[in-house]
XYZ file of C-alpha atoms in Angstrom:
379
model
C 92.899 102.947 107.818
C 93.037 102.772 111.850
C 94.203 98.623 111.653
C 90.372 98.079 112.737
C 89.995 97.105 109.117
C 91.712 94.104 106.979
C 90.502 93.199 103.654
C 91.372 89.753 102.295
C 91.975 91.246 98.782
C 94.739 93.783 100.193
C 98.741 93.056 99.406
C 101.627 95.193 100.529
C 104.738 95.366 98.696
C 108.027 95.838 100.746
C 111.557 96.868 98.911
C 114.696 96.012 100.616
C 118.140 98.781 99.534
C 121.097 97.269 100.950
C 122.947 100.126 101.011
C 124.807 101.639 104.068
C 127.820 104.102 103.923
C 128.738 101.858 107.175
C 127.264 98.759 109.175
C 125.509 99.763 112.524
C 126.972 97.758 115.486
C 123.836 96.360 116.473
C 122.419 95.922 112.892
C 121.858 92.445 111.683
C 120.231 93.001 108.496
C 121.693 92.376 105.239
C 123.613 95.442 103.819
C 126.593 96.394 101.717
C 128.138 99.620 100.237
C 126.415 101.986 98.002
C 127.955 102.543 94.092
C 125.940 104.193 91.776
C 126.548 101.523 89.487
C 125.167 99.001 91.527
C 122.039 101.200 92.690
C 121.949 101.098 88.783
C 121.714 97.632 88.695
C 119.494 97.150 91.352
C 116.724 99.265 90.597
C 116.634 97.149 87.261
C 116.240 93.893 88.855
C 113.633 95.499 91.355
C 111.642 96.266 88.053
C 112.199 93.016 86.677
C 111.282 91.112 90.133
C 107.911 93.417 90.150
C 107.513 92.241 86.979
C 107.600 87.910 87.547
C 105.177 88.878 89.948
C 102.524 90.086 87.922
C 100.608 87.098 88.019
C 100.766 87.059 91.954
C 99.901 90.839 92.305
C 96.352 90.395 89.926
C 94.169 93.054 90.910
C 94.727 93.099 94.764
C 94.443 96.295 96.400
C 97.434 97.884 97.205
C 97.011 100.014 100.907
C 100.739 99.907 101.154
C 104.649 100.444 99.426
C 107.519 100.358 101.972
C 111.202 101.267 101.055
C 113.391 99.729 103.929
C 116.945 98.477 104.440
C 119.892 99.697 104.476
C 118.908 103.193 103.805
C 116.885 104.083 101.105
C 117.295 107.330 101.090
C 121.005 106.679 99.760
C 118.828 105.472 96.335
C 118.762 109.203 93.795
C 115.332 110.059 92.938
C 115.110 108.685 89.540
C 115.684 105.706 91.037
C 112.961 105.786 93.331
C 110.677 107.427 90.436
C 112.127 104.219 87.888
C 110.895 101.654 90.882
C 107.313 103.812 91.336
C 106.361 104.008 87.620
C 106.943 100.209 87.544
C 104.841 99.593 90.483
C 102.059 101.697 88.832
C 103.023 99.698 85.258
C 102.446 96.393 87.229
C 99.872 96.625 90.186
C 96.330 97.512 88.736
C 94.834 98.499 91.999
C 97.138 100.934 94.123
C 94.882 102.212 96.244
C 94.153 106.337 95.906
C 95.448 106.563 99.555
C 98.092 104.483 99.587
C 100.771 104.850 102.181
C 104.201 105.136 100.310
C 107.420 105.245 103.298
C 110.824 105.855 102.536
C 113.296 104.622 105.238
C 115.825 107.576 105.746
C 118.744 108.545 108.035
C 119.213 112.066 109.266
C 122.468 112.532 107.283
C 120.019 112.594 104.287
C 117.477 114.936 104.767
C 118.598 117.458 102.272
C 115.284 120.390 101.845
C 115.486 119.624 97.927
C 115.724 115.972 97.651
C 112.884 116.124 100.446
C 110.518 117.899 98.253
C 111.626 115.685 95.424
C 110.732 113.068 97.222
C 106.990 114.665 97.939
C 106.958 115.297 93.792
C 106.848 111.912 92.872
C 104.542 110.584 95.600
C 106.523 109.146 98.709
C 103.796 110.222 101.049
C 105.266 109.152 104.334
C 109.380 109.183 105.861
C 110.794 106.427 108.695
C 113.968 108.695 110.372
C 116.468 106.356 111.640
C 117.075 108.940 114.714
C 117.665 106.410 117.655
C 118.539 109.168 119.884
C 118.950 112.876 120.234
C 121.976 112.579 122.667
C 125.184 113.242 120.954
C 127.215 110.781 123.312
C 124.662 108.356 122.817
C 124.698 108.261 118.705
C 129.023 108.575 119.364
C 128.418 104.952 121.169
C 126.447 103.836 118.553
C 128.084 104.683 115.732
C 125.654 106.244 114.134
C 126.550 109.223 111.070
C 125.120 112.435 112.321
C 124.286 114.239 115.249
C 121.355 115.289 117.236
C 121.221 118.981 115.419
C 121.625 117.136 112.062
C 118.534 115.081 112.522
C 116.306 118.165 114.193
C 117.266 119.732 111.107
C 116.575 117.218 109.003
C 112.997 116.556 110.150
C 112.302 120.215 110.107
C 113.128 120.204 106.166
C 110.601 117.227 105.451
C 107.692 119.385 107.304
C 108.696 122.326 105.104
C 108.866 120.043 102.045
C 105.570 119.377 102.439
C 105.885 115.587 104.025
C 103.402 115.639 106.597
C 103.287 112.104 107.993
C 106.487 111.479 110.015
C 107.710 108.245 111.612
C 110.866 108.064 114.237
C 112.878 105.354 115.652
C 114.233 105.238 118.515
C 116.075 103.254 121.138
C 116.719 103.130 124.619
C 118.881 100.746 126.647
C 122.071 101.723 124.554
C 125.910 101.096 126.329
C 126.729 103.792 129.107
C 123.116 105.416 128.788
C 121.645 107.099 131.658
C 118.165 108.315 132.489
C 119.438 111.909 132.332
C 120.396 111.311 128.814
C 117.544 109.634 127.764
C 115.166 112.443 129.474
C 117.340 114.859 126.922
C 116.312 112.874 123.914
C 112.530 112.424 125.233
C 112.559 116.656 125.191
C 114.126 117.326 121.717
C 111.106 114.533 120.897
C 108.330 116.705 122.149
C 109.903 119.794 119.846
C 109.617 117.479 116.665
C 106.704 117.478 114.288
C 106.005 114.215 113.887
C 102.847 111.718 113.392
C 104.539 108.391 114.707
C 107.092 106.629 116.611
C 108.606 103.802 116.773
C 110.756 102.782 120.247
C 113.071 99.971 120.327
C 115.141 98.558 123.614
C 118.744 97.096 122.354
C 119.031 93.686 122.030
C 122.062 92.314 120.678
C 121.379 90.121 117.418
C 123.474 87.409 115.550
C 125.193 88.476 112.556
C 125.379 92.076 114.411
C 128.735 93.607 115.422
C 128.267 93.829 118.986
C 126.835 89.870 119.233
C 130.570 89.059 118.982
C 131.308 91.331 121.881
C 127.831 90.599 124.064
C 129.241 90.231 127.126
C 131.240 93.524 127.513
C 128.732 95.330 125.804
C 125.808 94.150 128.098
C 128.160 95.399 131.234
C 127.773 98.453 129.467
C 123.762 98.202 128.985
C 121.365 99.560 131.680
C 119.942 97.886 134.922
C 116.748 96.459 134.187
C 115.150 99.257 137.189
C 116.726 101.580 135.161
C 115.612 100.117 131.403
C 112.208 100.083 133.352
C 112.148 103.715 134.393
C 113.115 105.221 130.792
C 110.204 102.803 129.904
C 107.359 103.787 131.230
C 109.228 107.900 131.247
C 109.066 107.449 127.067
C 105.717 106.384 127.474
C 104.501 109.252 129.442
C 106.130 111.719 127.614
C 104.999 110.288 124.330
C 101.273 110.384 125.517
C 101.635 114.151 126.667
C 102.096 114.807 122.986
C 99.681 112.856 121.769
C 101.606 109.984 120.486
C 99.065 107.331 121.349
C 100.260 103.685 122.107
C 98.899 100.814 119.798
C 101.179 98.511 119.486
C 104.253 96.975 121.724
C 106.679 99.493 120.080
C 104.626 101.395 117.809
C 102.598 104.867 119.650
C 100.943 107.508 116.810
C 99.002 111.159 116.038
C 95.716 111.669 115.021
C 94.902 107.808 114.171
C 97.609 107.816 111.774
C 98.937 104.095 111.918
C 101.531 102.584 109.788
C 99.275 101.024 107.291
C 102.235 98.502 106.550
C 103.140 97.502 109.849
C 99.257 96.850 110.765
C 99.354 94.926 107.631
C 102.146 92.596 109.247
C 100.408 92.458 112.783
C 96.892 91.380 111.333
C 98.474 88.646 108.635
C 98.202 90.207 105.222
C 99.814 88.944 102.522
C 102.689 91.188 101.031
C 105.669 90.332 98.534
C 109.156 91.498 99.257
C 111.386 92.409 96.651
C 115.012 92.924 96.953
C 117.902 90.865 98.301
C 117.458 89.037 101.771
C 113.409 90.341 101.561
C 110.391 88.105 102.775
C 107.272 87.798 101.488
C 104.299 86.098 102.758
C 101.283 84.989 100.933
C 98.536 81.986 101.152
C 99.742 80.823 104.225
C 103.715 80.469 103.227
C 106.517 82.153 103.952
C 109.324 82.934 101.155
C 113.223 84.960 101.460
C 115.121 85.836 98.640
C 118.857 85.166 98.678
C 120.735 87.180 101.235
C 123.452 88.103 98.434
C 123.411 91.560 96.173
C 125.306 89.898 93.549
C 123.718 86.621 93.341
C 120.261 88.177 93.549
C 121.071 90.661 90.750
C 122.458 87.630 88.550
C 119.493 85.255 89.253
C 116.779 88.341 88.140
C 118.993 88.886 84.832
C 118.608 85.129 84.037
C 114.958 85.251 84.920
C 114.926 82.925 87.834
C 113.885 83.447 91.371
C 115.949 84.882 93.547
C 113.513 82.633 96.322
C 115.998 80.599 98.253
C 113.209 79.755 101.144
C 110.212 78.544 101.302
C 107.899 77.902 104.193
C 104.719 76.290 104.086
C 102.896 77.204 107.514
C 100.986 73.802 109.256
C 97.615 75.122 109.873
C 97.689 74.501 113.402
C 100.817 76.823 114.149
C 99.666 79.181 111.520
C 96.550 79.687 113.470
C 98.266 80.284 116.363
C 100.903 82.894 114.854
C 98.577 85.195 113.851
C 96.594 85.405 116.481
C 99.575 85.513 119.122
C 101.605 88.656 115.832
C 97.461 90.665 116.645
C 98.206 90.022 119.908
C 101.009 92.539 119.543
C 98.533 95.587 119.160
C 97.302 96.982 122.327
C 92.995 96.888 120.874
C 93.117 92.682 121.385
C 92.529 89.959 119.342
C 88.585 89.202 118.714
C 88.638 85.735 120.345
C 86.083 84.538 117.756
C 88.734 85.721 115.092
C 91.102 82.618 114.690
C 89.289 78.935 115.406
C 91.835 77.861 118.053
C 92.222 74.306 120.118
C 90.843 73.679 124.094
C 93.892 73.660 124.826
C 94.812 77.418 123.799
C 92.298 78.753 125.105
C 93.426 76.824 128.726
C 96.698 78.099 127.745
C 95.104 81.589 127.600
C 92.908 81.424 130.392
C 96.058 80.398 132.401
C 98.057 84.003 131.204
C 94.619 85.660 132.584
C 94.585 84.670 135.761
C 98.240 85.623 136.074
C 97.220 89.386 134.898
C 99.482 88.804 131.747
C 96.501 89.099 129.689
C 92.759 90.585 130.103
C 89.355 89.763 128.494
C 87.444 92.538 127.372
C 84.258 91.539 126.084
C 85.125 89.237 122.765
C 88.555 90.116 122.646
C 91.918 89.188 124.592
C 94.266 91.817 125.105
C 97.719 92.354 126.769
C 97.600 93.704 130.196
C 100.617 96.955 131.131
C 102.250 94.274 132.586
C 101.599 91.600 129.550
C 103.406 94.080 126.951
C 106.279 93.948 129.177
C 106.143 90.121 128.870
C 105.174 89.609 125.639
C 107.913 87.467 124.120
C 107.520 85.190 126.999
C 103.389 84.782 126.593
C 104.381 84.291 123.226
C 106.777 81.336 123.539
C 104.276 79.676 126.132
C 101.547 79.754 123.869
C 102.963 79.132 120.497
């Protein structure tokens, strides 16, 4: 699937592991230490959420299973193979080429859990690398080191894991453009299929929101965030790392079938603590609590603490303005939208934000720099 092509009968299913040997310093995601009595636990509730939504999955096709956190690839592999046969047991349609990602850091990638892994059908990896620069990761906390994660990615290629995804993020404390060129040329060594590439930004419930100030002293010049920019994007195009999205460049057409599922408005269900899901035009979290989630499953109630249902108006609105995100446009005929958005729009054209290309609208190099901004005008 190139994201060209969304079928109303298609539904993702996103897991959220909470485990994390230790809490980034700019993660603000919901996490908490691994025990193998609690991965225990959880993968038994994960079965047992699957399974009250039964009635919810039907017979919709299933392009898409994501493992994200925490770090899934703390979770053993009869764990993961426990959580797969119960998707199989419970969704009637998983599509022959469905894209299956595990979430994994570096410190992971052992060669025989990799091909593991491969064995019972994750199809796809998301390396948590955020930068090849040893000083950087130091700054960041992060758990291994640049040789760790080269070696790392090297063993999923030999196991036999083909489709390869990488974060990674620039405008980190004390980082230069020297050290970020270093990273960019360990990137163009890797074999990998996708990338993800994230600036900093410092997020409540994070580490580093409590120390902003000092640590955005410490951050870049904007000339300077600029320049490693539009450097990443260079160098990712000279390897053929093709930009789609805002964040998102990849090989050979191979787009993350469950991100494009989030940028074009499917529906997906998200299981696990502090998870969303989104389906029929509302928006649902489970409670942000490992404990409290695992209890509520046992006693077969929700673990749904919020629930959203989206105003047609706005709704209309925040899914064309999410497809706005990807770099192809939004068909203007796509979403039936007031005057007044399309003045709105029409205004963001004639300042060179945004372009029209036949029927669609589509963010101009200067618009993705922008975007959050078009986006809060015209929400």
């Amino acid at each position: 699937m190139t994201g060209n092509h969304e079928k109303d009968t298609f539904l993702s299913l996103y897991f959220h592991i909470p485990f994390c040997t230790k809490k980034c310093p700019y993660c603000h995601f919901y996490v908490t230490k691994h025990t193998p009595d609690l991965e225990k636990q959880l993968v038994t509730s994960f079965v047992k959420e699957l399974s009250q939504n039964k009635g919810k999955i039907g017979d919709r096709e299933i392009p898409s299973i994501y493992f994200g956190g925490g770090t899934p690839s703390k979770l053993s592999i009869p764990s993961l193979k426990n959580i797969l046969d119960a998707i199989y047991d419970t969704c009637t349609n998983v599509l022959d080429d469905v894209e299956i990602t595990l979430e994994a850091n570096p410190e992971d990638l052992d060669l025989e859990y990799l091909k593991s892994l491969k064995e019972i059908g994750i199809n796809r990896l998301s390396v948590g690398v955020q930068s090849l620069d040893d000083h950087s990761l130091q700054t960041i906390q992060r758990l291994h080191t640049a040789k760790e994660t080269i070696e790392g990615i090297q063993n999923a290629k030999h196991a036999g894991i083909t489709n390869i995804s990488i974060d990674l993020m620039y405008d980190l404390p004390n980082q230069s453009l020297e050290s970020f060129a270093r990273t960019l040329c360990e990137v163009k060594k890797l074999p990998i299929t996708h990338l993800s590439l994230y600036n900093l930004v410092i997020e409540e419930n994070s580490a580093y929101f409590r120390r902003k100030e000092r640590i955005e002293k410490t951050m870049p010049k904007d000339v300077v965030s600029a320049a490693m920019l539009k450097m990443a994007i260079d160098t990712f195009e000279g390897i053929g790392l093709i930009r789609y999205e805002i964040s998102a460049f990849a090989k050979d057409g191979l787009l993350s079938k469950h991100n494009t599922g989030y940028w074009l408005g499917r529906d997906f269900i998200g299981i696990g603590p502090s998870a969303f899901s989104y389906m029929n035009k509302s928006r649902y979290k489970n409670i942000n609590n490992l404990k409290k989630y695992m209890q509520l499953i046992s006693n077969d109630s929700s673990a749904v603490d919020f629930e959203e249902k989206l105003e047609e108006a706005h709704h209309v609105r925040e899914l064309f303005l999410v497809e706005l995100r990807m770099l192809k446009g939004v068909d203007i005929n796509k979403y039936k939208l007031p005057e007044s958005f399309h003045n709105e729009l029409s205004k963001k054209i004639d300042e060179k934000l945004l372009e029209r290309v036949g029927d669609r609208v589509r963010l101009t190099k200067s618009g993705t720099l922008f975007y959050d901004g078009i986006a809060s005008d015209l929400i």
